[in-house]
């Protein structure tokens, strides 16, 4: 037998037996009639107290509110409404500024970014449609356009054009994001793995990474001291130190002489190792870049036929480098010569369904078709007799161009002011529209009636694509990422064009209404103080009574 308290068949310990006896005595006493009566009386008194407590608290609270309201004067109500109107007005102005600058509501952004995670809200992403297989989803994702930054084919010279603009206006024409993309391009175009073998190229490799323009220029001169035939050093000096196009052309001619020499050396030994092949690609990039910029210098200095010849020779010599979009430089120069037959020949080659489009391609095609009918076009006459075949083709070409980039017509029609184009553009975005209109507006003005035809027909495009972000007519749906990217590429003093137009956020309407109502109440309080005090007290009494009643019911 075990010692102490046991279980099973063992006898219970004395402490447990005593507790069981006390519990049985309490249960018998609670079951007695007098105990049940006592519990019923206590419950009734509790209910009676609760029933009397709410009216007593309501009466006390209402009396306190009445005493407080009786001490308020008309000046208090006037100050209250004026302060409310002022604060809501400041919020409205800030919301409007934030929406115009960033395209979003500040209050909504803070609510989604900071408050929702604290509250615990989670956005439920809609599930993928079950009707599509994984392969179809992947194909659709590949076909969707992406917001890819492209090098502007007609970008200006930093020293001779961008810097001079900054000296005159005091405004920075290039954004840090745009210049950072250019720095990455320069490192990809003008450097390779074998630069460490040549001291001058090593210095230039560091120069392209420098953020300070003066440090880059100083590094270029150091590279020339080490090697007088360093082509990339001349390129940097032409882009950034030269303050005129003539000086830039002089530097580029020196770069061409050095670049051709290095290119011939690389051709002779490019098959020896992968490092030599990488060096040949780098030297090819340098040579193509220099020849293209020399052609652009000739175009800017008025030697247009020479510029056209240089571009044609460059495209024949390096036909595989079509991704550099040299044909867009050629199109602009041919339009300046008014060689429209040659322009049409270039379009026939590059305006192909398998090649990527651009505003220059689409709008130049529309310009050529508009040229055939614009001089005799009249909206009244077209309305009476209908459009001819040539006019229909011209209108369809304009609609096609507007669908590709809907921002261009506002600049061509001078509904928006132009700024210097950035060094990179986003196709179908406002940055591409600025770059196209900056160079091609003069060509549209030169053809009589072309801008008038554009003015009469361009808005009709939007009737064919009521939901441009969901479905396009001739192109993919318009990408929704263009606004954010364009704000990074274009300077802050430029008002970015947004398509499609966004509706004003709820909080702008709300703060505007609150500011207006508060201002109206302040005006009425100032004009009719006694009447507005009576009205305010009545409203306050009703509100206080409602709040106290609700709180009493909840308790």
C-alpha positions as a Python dict, from the first residue, in 0.01 Angstrom:
ca = {
    (1, 'X'): (0, 0, 0),
    (2, 'X'): (132, 340, -90),
    (3, 'X'): (206, 611, 156),
    (4, 'X'): (23, 948, 151),
    (5, 'X'): (-276, 1038, -69),
    (6, 'X'): (-361, 785, -334),
    (7, 'X'): (-592, 727, -628),
    (8, 'X'): (-800, 439, -752),
    (9, 'X'): (-923, 219, -479),
    (10, 'X'): (-730, 397, -203),
    (11, 'X'): (-923, 588, 68),
    (12, 'X'): (-933, 968, 8),
    (13, 'X'): (-708, 1189, 216),
    (14, 'X'): (-865, 1387, 506),
    (15, 'X'): (-821, 1734, 341),
    (16, 'X'): (-1015, 1639, 27),
    (17, 'X'): (-1298, 1486, 227),
    (18, 'X'): (-1343, 1804, 434),
    (19, 'X'): (-1360, 2020, 117),
    (20, 'X'): (-1625, 1796, -34),
    (21, 'X'): (-1837, 1819, 282),
    (22, 'X'): (-1825, 2207, 279),
    (23, 'X'): (-1923, 2219, -92),
    (24, 'X'): (-2227, 1995, -26),
    (25, 'X'): (-2340, 2220, 262),
    (26, 'X'): (-2318, 2536, 44),
    (27, 'X'): (-2514, 2370, -236),
    (28, 'X'): (-2796, 2267, 2),
    (29, 'X'): (-2817, 2621, 148),
    (30, 'X'): (-2830, 2783, -200),
    (31, 'X'): (-3114, 2552, -296),
    (32, 'X'): (-3321, 2674, -1),
    (33, 'X'): (-3627, 2899, -82),
    (34, 'X'): (-3505, 3194, 129),
    (35, 'X'): (-3171, 3202, -61),
    (36, 'X'): (-3348, 3213, -398),
    (37, 'X'): (-3565, 3504, -281),
    (38, 'X'): (-3261, 3699, -166),
    (39, 'X'): (-3094, 3657, -507),
    (40, 'X'): (-3409, 3777, -688),
    (41, 'X'): (-3428, 4092, -471),
    (42, 'X'): (-3060, 4174, -544),
    (43, 'X'): (-3115, 4132, -920),
    (44, 'X'): (-3420, 4359, -912),
    (45, 'X'): (-3235, 4634, -724),
    (46, 'X'): (-2952, 4614, -982),
    (47, 'X'): (-3191, 4652, -1274),
    (48, 'X'): (-3371, 4941, -1104),
    (49, 'X'): (-3041, 5125, -1045),
    (50, 'X'): (-2936, 5073, -1405),
    (51, 'X'): (-3271, 5205, -1531),
    (52, 'X'): (-3242, 5523, -1319),
    (53, 'X'): (-2870, 5580, -1387),
    (54, 'X'): (-2898, 5658, -1761),
    (55, 'X'): (-3158, 5941, -1731),
    (56, 'X'): (-2967, 6089, -1440),
    (57, 'X'): (-2641, 6092, -1642),
    (58, 'X'): (-2821, 6230, -1947),
    (59, 'X'): (-2967, 6513, -1742),
    (60, 'X'): (-2633, 6593, -1582),
    (61, 'X'): (-2449, 6582, -1916),
    (62, 'X'): (-2714, 6795, -2088),
    (63, 'X'): (-2698, 7050, -1810),
    (64, 'X'): (-2318, 7069, -1842),
    (65, 'X'): (-2343, 7118, -2219),
    (66, 'X'): (-2603, 7391, -2173),
    (67, 'X'): (-2386, 7578, -1924),
    (68, 'X'): (-2083, 7552, -2154),
    (69, 'X'): (-2270, 7671, -2462),
    (70, 'X'): (-2423, 7965, -2278),
    (71, 'X'): (-2075, 8100, -2209),
    (72, 'X'): (-1969, 8102, -2578),
    (73, 'X'): (-1983, 8433, -2767),
    (74, 'X'): (-2022, 8512, -3139),
    (75, 'X'): (-1650, 8593, -3156),
    (76, 'X'): (-1571, 8236, -3056),
    (77, 'X'): (-1784, 8091, -3335),
    (78, 'X'): (-1636, 8335, -3587),
    (79, 'X'): (-1280, 8245, -3482),
    (80, 'X'): (-1367, 7874, -3493),
    (81, 'X'): (-1506, 7888, -3848),
    (82, 'X'): (-1224, 8108, -3975),
    (83, 'X'): (-960, 7875, -3829),
    (84, 'X'): (-1135, 7572, -3974),
    (85, 'X'): (-1155, 7735, -4317),
    (86, 'X'): (-788, 7836, -4305),
    (87, 'X'): (-662, 7491, -4203),
    (88, 'X'): (-879, 7307, -4457),
    (89, 'X'): (-766, 7555, -4722),
    (90, 'X'): (-400, 7481, -4648),
    (91, 'X'): (-469, 7108, -4671),
    (92, 'X'): (-651, 7160, -5001),
    (93, 'X'): (-365, 7363, -5150),
    (94, 'X'): (-108, 7105, -5040),
    (95, 'X'): (-318, 6817, -5178),
    (96, 'X'): (-359, 6997, -5511),
    (97, 'X'): (13, 7070, -5534),
    (98, 'X'): (104, 6711, -5449),
    (99, 'X'): (-140, 6577, -5709),
    (100, 'X'): (-8, 6806, -5983),
    (101, 'X'): (355, 6722, -5904),
    (102, 'X'): (336, 6349, -5827),
    (103, 'X'): (-3, 6244, -5968),
    (104, 'X'): (-132, 6101, -5639),
    (105, 'X'): (-314, 6220, -5328),
    (106, 'X'): (-83, 6266, -5031),
    (107, 'X'): (-348, 6159, -4778),
    (108, 'X'): (-433, 5847, -4979),
    (109, 'X'): (-65, 5765, -5020),
    (110, 'X'): (0, 5794, -4647),
    (111, 'X'): (-312, 5592, -4570),
    (112, 'X'): (-213, 5308, -4803),
    (113, 'X'): (158, 5308, -4718),
    (114, 'X'): (158, 5361, -4341),
    (115, 'X'): (-185, 5342, -4182),
    (116, 'X'): (-319, 5030, -4353),
    (117, 'X'): (-33, 4805, -4232),
    (118, 'X'): (-85, 4936, -3877),
    (119, 'X'): (-457, 4865, -3892),
    (120, 'X'): (-390, 4525, -4042),
    (121, 'X'): (-553, 4571, -4381),
    (122, 'X'): (-419, 4369, -4670),
    (123, 'X'): (-497, 4425, -5033),
    (124, 'X'): (-638, 4116, -5190),
    (125, 'X'): (-483, 4067, -5531),
    (126, 'X'): (-730, 3921, -5777),
    (127, 'X'): (-654, 3563, -5872),
    (128, 'X'): (-539, 3482, -6221),
    (129, 'X'): (-820, 3381, -6456),
    (130, 'X'): (-861, 3008, -6468),
    (131, 'X'): (-939, 3014, -6839),
    (132, 'X'): (-574, 3083, -6932),
    (133, 'X'): (-297, 2834, -6896),
    (134, 'X'): (47, 2912, -6758),
    (135, 'X'): (195, 2920, -7106),
    (136, 'X'): (-64, 3169, -7228),
    (137, 'X'): (-1, 3392, -6927),
    (138, 'X'): (371, 3387, -6998),
    (139, 'X'): (311, 3476, -7364),
    (140, 'X'): (82, 3763, -7268),
    (141, 'X'): (342, 3893, -7024),
    (142, 'X'): (607, 3890, -7295),
    (143, 'X'): (382, 4074, -7541),
    (144, 'X'): (297, 4352, -7298),
    (145, 'X'): (503, 4670, -7355),
    (146, 'X'): (749, 4768, -7085),
    (147, 'X'): (876, 5108, -6975),
    (148, 'X'): (1223, 5084, -7126),
    (149, 'X'): (1445, 5390, -7147),
    (150, 'X'): (1593, 5460, -7489),
    (151, 'X'): (1886, 5680, -7578),
    (152, 'X'): (1755, 5993, -7749),
    (153, 'X'): (1881, 5966, -8110),
    (154, 'X'): (1897, 6346, -8143),
    (155, 'X'): (2026, 6428, -7794),
    (156, 'X'): (2199, 6763, -7758),
    (157, 'X'): (2558, 6836, -7654),
    (158, 'X'): (2606, 6895, -7284),
    (159, 'X'): (2871, 7164, -7306),
    (160, 'X'): (2758, 7343, -7621),
    (161, 'X'): (2381, 7332, -7564),
    (162, 'X'): (2263, 7207, -7224),
    (163, 'X'): (2522, 7404, -7026),
    (164, 'X'): (2462, 7723, -7223),
    (165, 'X'): (2091, 7694, -7148),
    (166, 'X'): (2170, 7661, -6777),
    (167, 'X'): (2402, 7964, -6789),
    (168, 'X'): (2131, 8180, -6948),
    (169, 'X'): (1822, 8064, -6755),
    (170, 'X'): (1972, 7934, -6431),
    (171, 'X'): (1763, 7615, -6470),
    (172, 'X'): (1911, 7267, -6484),
    (173, 'X'): (1777, 7106, -6807),
    (174, 'X'): (1886, 6751, -6719),
    (175, 'X'): (1775, 6545, -6423),
    (176, 'X'): (2010, 6339, -6210),
    (177, 'X'): (1829, 6022, -6320),
    (178, 'X'): (1881, 6107, -6687),
    (179, 'X'): (2251, 6184, -6639),
    (180, 'X'): (2295, 5863, -6440),
    (181, 'X'): (2151, 5665, -6732),
    (182, 'X'): (2396, 5840, -6964),
    (183, 'X'): (2684, 5749, -6734),
    (184, 'X'): (2578, 5384, -6751),
    (185, 'X'): (2559, 5406, -7132),
    (186, 'X'): (2908, 5553, -7152),
    (187, 'X'): (3048, 5276, -6935),
    (188, 'X'): (2880, 5013, -7153),
    (189, 'X'): (2982, 5173, -7484),
    (190, 'X'): (3332, 5297, -7409),
    (191, 'X'): (3483, 5046, -7163),
    (192, 'X'): (3582, 4680, -7174),
    (193, 'X'): (3769, 4421, -6968),
    (194, 'X'): (4106, 4494, -7129),
    (195, 'X'): (4113, 4861, -7021),
    (196, 'X'): (4334, 4768, -6728),
    (197, 'X'): (4613, 4686, -6976),
    (198, 'X'): (4625, 5047, -7100),
    (199, 'X'): (4680, 5331, -6850),
    (200, 'X'): (4486, 5588, -7053),
    (201, 'X'): (4180, 5363, -7079),
    (202, 'X'): (4204, 5291, -6707),
    (203, 'X'): (4185, 5664, -6635),
    (204, 'X'): (3888, 5701, -6871),
    (205, 'X'): (3714, 5407, -6707),
    (206, 'X'): (3722, 5603, -6382),
    (207, 'X'): (3628, 5926, -6560),
    (208, 'X'): (3297, 5786, -6687),
    (209, 'X'): (3203, 5705, -6326),
    (210, 'X'): (3274, 6056, -6197),
    (211, 'X'): (2971, 6267, -6103),
    (212, 'X'): (3149, 6603, -6111),
    (213, 'X'): (3184, 6737, -6470),
    (214, 'X'): (3511, 6915, -6389),
    (215, 'X'): (3657, 6593, -6251),
    (216, 'X'): (3561, 6411, -6572),
    (217, 'X'): (3723, 6679, -6789),
    (218, 'X'): (4039, 6673, -6574),
    (219, 'X'): (4055, 6294, -6607),
    (220, 'X'): (4021, 6323, -6987),
    (221, 'X'): (4323, 6552, -7002),
    (222, 'X'): (4517, 6309, -6784),
    (223, 'X'): (4433, 6029, -7027),
    (224, 'X'): (4557, 6238, -7320),
    (225, 'X'): (4884, 6301, -7136),
    (226, 'X'): (4930, 5926, -7110),
    (227, 'X'): (4817, 5856, -7466),
    (228, 'X'): (4757, 6127, -7723),
    (229, 'X'): (4546, 5884, -7932),
    (230, 'X'): (4284, 5814, -7662),
    (231, 'X'): (3961, 5849, -7861),
    (232, 'X'): (3727, 5832, -7563),
    (233, 'X'): (3905, 6126, -7398),
    (234, 'X'): (3835, 6341, -7705),
    (235, 'X'): (3473, 6223, -7696),
    (236, 'X'): (3432, 6339, -7336),
    (237, 'X'): (3590, 6676, -7410),
    (238, 'X'): (3368, 6723, -7716),
    (239, 'X'): (3056, 6642, -7517),
    (240, 'X'): (3125, 6837, -7199),
    (241, 'X'): (3406, 7090, -7235),
    (242, 'X'): (3331, 7234, -7581),
    (243, 'X'): (3105, 7539, -7547),
    (244, 'X'): (3021, 7564, -7919),
    (245, 'X'): (2935, 7315, -8191),
    (246, 'X'): (3249, 7418, -8381),
    (247, 'X'): (3467, 7325, -8083),
    (248, 'X'): (3279, 6998, -8038),
    (249, 'X'): (3330, 6911, -8407),
    (250, 'X'): (3703, 6980, -8372),
    (251, 'X'): (3731, 6739, -8078),
    (252, 'X'): (3526, 6475, -8260),
    (253, 'X'): (3753, 6495, -8566),
    (254, 'X'): (4049, 6422, -8339),
    (255, 'X'): (3850, 6136, -8184),
    (256, 'X'): (3772, 6002, -8533),
    (257, 'X'): (4137, 6000, -8631),
    (258, 'X'): (4236, 5814, -8314),
    (259, 'X'): (3931, 5586, -8323),
    (260, 'X'): (3991, 5467, -8679),
    (261, 'X'): (4351, 5381, -8593),
    (262, 'X'): (4250, 5180, -8286),
    (263, 'X'): (3964, 5013, -8477),
    (264, 'X'): (4199, 4885, -8749),
    (265, 'X'): (4432, 4742, -8485),
    (266, 'X'): (4145, 4565, -8313),
    (267, 'X'): (4024, 4416, -8643),
    (268, 'X'): (4359, 4253, -8702),
    (269, 'X'): (4367, 4068, -8369),
    (270, 'X'): (4003, 4029, -8266),
    (271, 'X'): (4003, 3652, -8325),
    (272, 'X'): (4291, 3581, -8091),
    (273, 'X'): (4089, 3570, -7766),
    (274, 'X'): (3750, 3667, -7617),
    (275, 'X'): (3917, 3972, -7461),
    (276, 'X'): (4020, 4096, -7804),
    (277, 'X'): (3665, 4045, -7932),
    (278, 'X'): (3531, 4257, -7644),
    (279, 'X'): (3789, 4524, -7729),
    (280, 'X'): (3676, 4522, -8093),
    (281, 'X'): (3314, 4572, -7987),
    (282, 'X'): (3420, 4863, -7769),
    (283, 'X'): (3625, 5021, -8049),
    (284, 'X'): (3334, 4973, -8290),
    (285, 'X'): (3100, 5151, -8051),
    (286, 'X'): (3343, 5441, -8017),
    (287, 'X'): (3383, 5474, -8396),
    (288, 'X'): (3008, 5463, -8464),
    (289, 'X'): (2938, 5713, -8187),
    (290, 'X'): (3200, 5958, -8316),
    (291, 'X'): (3082, 5938, -8678),
    (292, 'X'): (2723, 5989, -8574),
    (293, 'X'): (2805, 6293, -8362),
    (294, 'X'): (3013, 6438, -8646),
    (295, 'X'): (2712, 6402, -8875),
    (296, 'X'): (2497, 6579, -8613),
    (297, 'X'): (2755, 6859, -8590),
    (298, 'X'): (2738, 6903, -8968),
    (299, 'X'): (2357, 6913, -8947),
    (300, 'X'): (2364, 7180, -8676),
    (301, 'X'): (2620, 7387, -8869),
    (302, 'X'): (2403, 7390, -9183),
    (303, 'X'): (2599, 7136, -9389),
    (304, 'X'): (2292, 6917, -9428),
    (305, 'X'): (2384, 6728, -9746),
    (306, 'X'): (2719, 6637, -9595),
    (307, 'X'): (2537, 6520, -9282),
    (308, 'X'): (2300, 6303, -9487),
    (309, 'X'): (2591, 6143, -9672),
    (310, 'X'): (2773, 6066, -9347),
    (311, 'X'): (2463, 5903, -9201),
    (312, 'X'): (2399, 5693, -9510),
    (313, 'X'): (2761, 5576, -9516),
    (314, 'X'): (2744, 5492, -9146),
    (315, 'X'): (2426, 5285, -9191),
    (316, 'X'): (2584, 5094, -9483),
    (317, 'X'): (2910, 5032, -9297),
    (318, 'X'): (2740, 4906, -8977),
    (319, 'X'): (2398, 4769, -9082),
    (320, 'X'): (2363, 4556, -8767),
    (321, 'X'): (2356, 4860, -8537),
    (322, 'X'): (1999, 4955, -8625),
    (323, 'X'): (1910, 4962, -8254),
    (324, 'X'): (2094, 5294, -8234),
    (325, 'X'): (1813, 5446, -8445),
    (326, 'X'): (2046, 5635, -8678),
    (327, 'X'): (1761, 5638, -8932),
    (328, 'X'): (1578, 5890, -8712),
    (329, 'X'): (1868, 6133, -8753),
    (330, 'X'): (1853, 6070, -9126),
    (331, 'X'): (1478, 6134, -9138),
    (332, 'X'): (1514, 6471, -8968),
    (333, 'X'): (1795, 6581, -9199),
    (334, 'X'): (1602, 6472, -9512),
    (335, 'X'): (1296, 6664, -9393),
    (336, 'X'): (1513, 6971, -9358),
    (337, 'X'): (1621, 6923, -9720),
    (338, 'X'): (1253, 6872, -9813),
    (339, 'X'): (1357, 6548, -9985),
    (340, 'X'): (1020, 6387, -9924),
    (341, 'X'): (1077, 6103, -10172),
    (342, 'X'): (1390, 6000, -9981),
    (343, 'X'): (1198, 6027, -9654),
    (344, 'X'): (935, 5792, -9793),
    (345, 'X'): (1206, 5545, -9896),
    (346, 'X'): (1350, 5542, -9542),
    (347, 'X'): (1002, 5493, -9396),
    (348, 'X'): (935, 5203, -9633),
    (349, 'X'): (1237, 5028, -9483),
    (350, 'X'): (1191, 5106, -9114),
    (351, 'X'): (814, 5149, -9072),
    (352, 'X'): (771, 4773, -9066),
    (353, 'X'): (540, 4572, -8842),
    (354, 'X'): (832, 4364, -8713),
    (355, 'X'): (1039, 4667, -8608),
    (356, 'X'): (984, 4880, -8298),
    (357, 'X'): (795, 5200, -8363),
    (358, 'X'): (871, 5551, -8248),
    (359, 'X'): (705, 5892, -8259),
    (360, 'X'): (947, 5995, -8535),
    (361, 'X'): (837, 5704, -8755),
    (362, 'X'): (462, 5737, -8694),
    (363, 'X'): (435, 6115, -8711),
    (364, 'X'): (665, 6145, -9014),
    (365, 'X'): (445, 5896, -9198),
    (366, 'X'): (140, 6103, -9099),
    (367, 'X'): (315, 6423, -9214),
    (368, 'X'): (384, 6282, -9560),
    (369, 'X'): (24, 6171, -9606),
    (370, 'X'): (-107, 6501, -9469),
    (371, 'X'): (118, 6686, -9713),
    (372, 'X'): (-78, 6541, -10006),
    (373, 'X'): (-413, 6685, -9890),
    (374, 'X'): (-351, 6951, -9626),
    (375, 'X'): (-319, 7245, -9864),
    (376, 'X'): (-675, 7200, -9995),
    (377, 'X'): (-835, 7049, -9684),
    (378, 'X'): (-1140, 7224, -9538),
    (379, 'X'): (-1355, 7078, -9258),
    (380, 'X'): (-1673, 7236, -9398),
    (381, 'X'): (-1613, 7099, -9746),
    (382, 'X'): (-1521, 6756, -9611),
    (383, 'X'): (-1840, 6751, -9404),
    (384, 'X'): (-2056, 6826, -9709),
    (385, 'X'): (-1900, 6594, -9968),
    (386, 'X'): (-1726, 6346, -9740),
    (387, 'X'): (-1359, 6257, -9723),
    (388, 'X'): (-1166, 6150, -10028),
    (389, 'X'): (-945, 5842, -10028),
    (390, 'X'): (-630, 6047, -9978),
    (391, 'X'): (-790, 6242, -9692),
    (392, 'X'): (-905, 5920, -9526),
    (393, 'X'): (-549, 5785, -9549),
    (394, 'X'): (-413, 6105, -9397),
    (395, 'X'): (-665, 6103, -9113),
    (396, 'X'): (-597, 5736, -9041),
    (397, 'X'): (-223, 5804, -9035),
    (398, 'X'): (-277, 6087, -8785),
    (399, 'X'): (-497, 5863, -8569),
    (400, 'X'): (-228, 5594, -8579),
    (401, 'X'): (40, 5841, -8472),
    (402, 'X'): (-176, 5989, -8194),
    (403, 'X'): (-256, 5644, -8060),
    (404, 'X'): (114, 5562, -8043),
    (405, 'X'): (202, 5885, -7862),
    (406, 'X'): (-94, 6105, -7760),
    (407, 'X'): (129, 6378, -7610),
    (408, 'X'): (284, 6502, -7936),
    (409, 'X'): (-10, 6705, -8080),
    (410, 'X'): (-15, 6943, -7783),
    (411, 'X'): (344, 7042, -7856),
    (412, 'X'): (302, 7058, -8233),
    (413, 'X'): (-10, 7275, -8192),
    (414, 'X'): (178, 7482, -7931),
    (415, 'X'): (-79, 7409, -7663),
    (416, 'X'): (211, 7324, -7429),
    (417, 'X'): (550, 7490, -7402),
    (418, 'X'): (861, 7297, -7505),
    (419, 'X'): (1177, 7239, -7303),
    (420, 'X'): (1513, 7101, -7406),
    (421, 'X'): (1474, 6729, -7476),
    (422, 'X'): (1632, 6485, -7229),
    (423, 'X'): (1920, 6252, -7315),
    (424, 'X'): (1689, 5953, -7273),
    (425, 'X'): (1328, 5908, -7375),
    (426, 'X'): (1044, 5675, -7293),
    (427, 'X'): (862, 5561, -7604),
    (428, 'X'): (494, 5665, -7607),
    (429, 'X'): (570, 5900, -7317),
    (430, 'X'): (590, 6275, -7271),
    (431, 'X'): (970, 6269, -7293),
    (432, 'X'): (953, 6123, -7645),
    (433, 'X'): (692, 6383, -7740),
    (434, 'X'): (917, 6666, -7621),
    (435, 'X'): (1215, 6524, -7812),
    (436, 'X'): (1015, 6478, -8134),
    (437, 'X'): (841, 6817, -8129),
    (438, 'X'): (1164, 7000, -8042),
    (439, 'X'): (1323, 6896, -8374),
    (440, 'X'): (1020, 6835, -8600),
    (441, 'X'): (787, 7126, -8524),
    (442, 'X'): (955, 7332, -8795),
    (443, 'X'): (889, 7059, -9052),
    (444, 'X'): (515, 7057, -8973),
    (445, 'X'): (503, 7435, -8998),
    (446, 'X'): (678, 7428, -9334),
    (447, 'X'): (396, 7224, -9495),
    (448, 'X'): (96, 7449, -9540),
    (449, 'X'): (-220, 7322, -9372),
    (450, 'X'): (-54, 7024, -9200),
    (451, 'X'): (-104, 7161, -8849),
    (452, 'X'): (-460, 7266, -8936),
    (453, 'X'): (-541, 6911, -9045),
    (454, 'X'): (-382, 6778, -8726),
    (455, 'X'): (-584, 7024, -8518),
    (456, 'X'): (-911, 6911, -8679),
    (457, 'X'): (-857, 6536, -8652),
    (458, 'X'): (-624, 6436, -8367),
    (459, 'X'): (-884, 6427, -8089),
    (460, 'X'): (-1098, 6183, -8290),
    (461, 'X'): (-843, 5915, -8203),
    (462, 'X'): (-970, 5891, -7846),
    (463, 'X'): (-1319, 5785, -7960),
    (464, 'X'): (-1166, 5466, -8100),
    (465, 'X'): (-984, 5382, -7777),
    (466, 'X'): (-1220, 5468, -7489),
    (467, 'X'): (-1015, 5253, -7249),
    (468, 'X'): (-654, 5301, -7363),
    (469, 'X'): (-500, 5131, -7059),
    (470, 'X'): (-698, 4813, -7126),
    (471, 'X'): (-716, 4781, -7505),
    (472, 'X'): (-557, 4958, -7799),
    (473, 'X'): (-668, 4986, -8162),
    (474, 'X'): (-349, 4944, -8365),
    (475, 'X'): (-95, 4912, -8082),
    (476, 'X'): (-73, 4752, -7744),
    (477, 'X'): (-265, 4917, -7458),
    (478, 'X'): (-107, 5238, -7344),
    (479, 'X'): (145, 5165, -7064),
    (480, 'X'): (47, 5299, -6724),
    (481, 'X'): (408, 5354, -6610),
    (482, 'X'): (488, 5646, -6841),
    (483, 'X'): (396, 5926, -6602),
    (484, 'X'): (631, 5812, -6326),
    (485, 'X'): (919, 5754, -6567),
    (486, 'X'): (869, 6087, -6745),
    (487, 'X'): (878, 6273, -6414),
    (488, 'X'): (1223, 6121, -6357),
    (489, 'X'): (1347, 6213, -6706),
    (490, 'X'): (1206, 6565, -6748),
    (491, 'X'): (1309, 6869, -6539),
    (492, 'X'): (1096, 6975, -6245),
    (493, 'X'): (995, 7307, -6402),
    (494, 'X'): (823, 7122, -6688),
    (495, 'X'): (459, 7024, -6644),
    (496, 'X'): (447, 6659, -6744),
    (497, 'X'): (167, 6564, -6982),
    (498, 'X'): (-49, 6283, -6841),
    (499, 'X'): (-254, 6038, -7049),
    (500, 'X'): (-524, 5937, -6987),
    (501, 'X'): (-622, 6225, -6764),
    (502, 'X'): (-668, 6123, -6402),
    (503, 'X'): (-973, 6215, -6199),
    (504, 'X'): (-917, 6435, -5898),
    (505, 'X'): (-876, 6231, -5578),
    (506, 'X'): (-1157, 6222, -5321),
    (507, 'X'): (-963, 6419, -5061),
    (508, 'X'): (-919, 6716, -5295),
    (509, 'X'): (-1297, 6735, -5335),
    (510, 'X'): (-1345, 6680, -4963),
    (511, 'X'): (-1100, 6948, -4847),
    (512, 'X'): (-1232, 7193, -5108),
    (513, 'X'): (-1589, 7139, -4983),
    (514, 'X'): (-1481, 7166, -4620),
    (515, 'X'): (-1292, 7489, -4688),
    (516, 'X'): (-1588, 7638, -4878),
    (517, 'X'): (-1842, 7542, -4608),
    (518, 'X'): (-1623, 7677, -4331),
    (519, 'X'): (-1567, 8003, -4517),
    (520, 'X'): (-1942, 8038, -4575),
    (521, 'X'): (-2016, 7978, -4206),
    (522, 'X'): (-1751, 8233, -4110),
    (523, 'X'): (-1908, 8490, -4341),
    (524, 'X'): (-2257, 8425, -4204),
    (525, 'X'): (-2129, 8442, -3846),
    (526, 'X'): (-1968, 8777, -3920),
    (527, 'X'): (-2282, 8918, -4084),
    (528, 'X'): (-2548, 8765, -3851),
    (529, 'X'): (-2373, 8687, -3521),
    (530, 'X'): (-2678, 8647, -3294),
    (531, 'X'): (-2870, 8429, -3536),
    (532, 'X'): (-2569, 8205, -3601),
    (533, 'X'): (-2505, 8171, -3226),
    (534, 'X'): (-2860, 8047, -3172),
    (535, 'X'): (-2821, 7809, -3465),
    (536, 'X'): (-2485, 7680, -3338),
    (537, 'X'): (-2623, 7624, -2987),
    (538, 'X'): (-2922, 7434, -3122),
    (539, 'X'): (-2700, 7213, -3336),
    (540, 'X'): (-2462, 7156, -3047),
    (541, 'X'): (-2747, 7066, -2810),
    (542, 'X'): (-2890, 6814, -3056),
    (543, 'X'): (-2548, 6665, -3120),
    (544, 'X'): (-2466, 6641, -2749),
    (545, 'X'): (-2800, 6480, -2671),
    (546, 'X'): (-2749, 6225, -2949),
    (547, 'X'): (-2399, 6139, -2828),
    (548, 'X'): (-2509, 6099, -2467),
    (549, 'X'): (-2804, 5883, -2568),
    (550, 'X'): (-2587, 5653, -2776),
    (551, 'X'): (-2326, 5624, -2503),
    (552, 'X'): (-2596, 5548, -2249),
    (553, 'X'): (-2739, 5271, -2463),
    (554, 'X'): (-2396, 5119, -2513),
    (555, 'X'): (-2340, 5110, -2138),
}
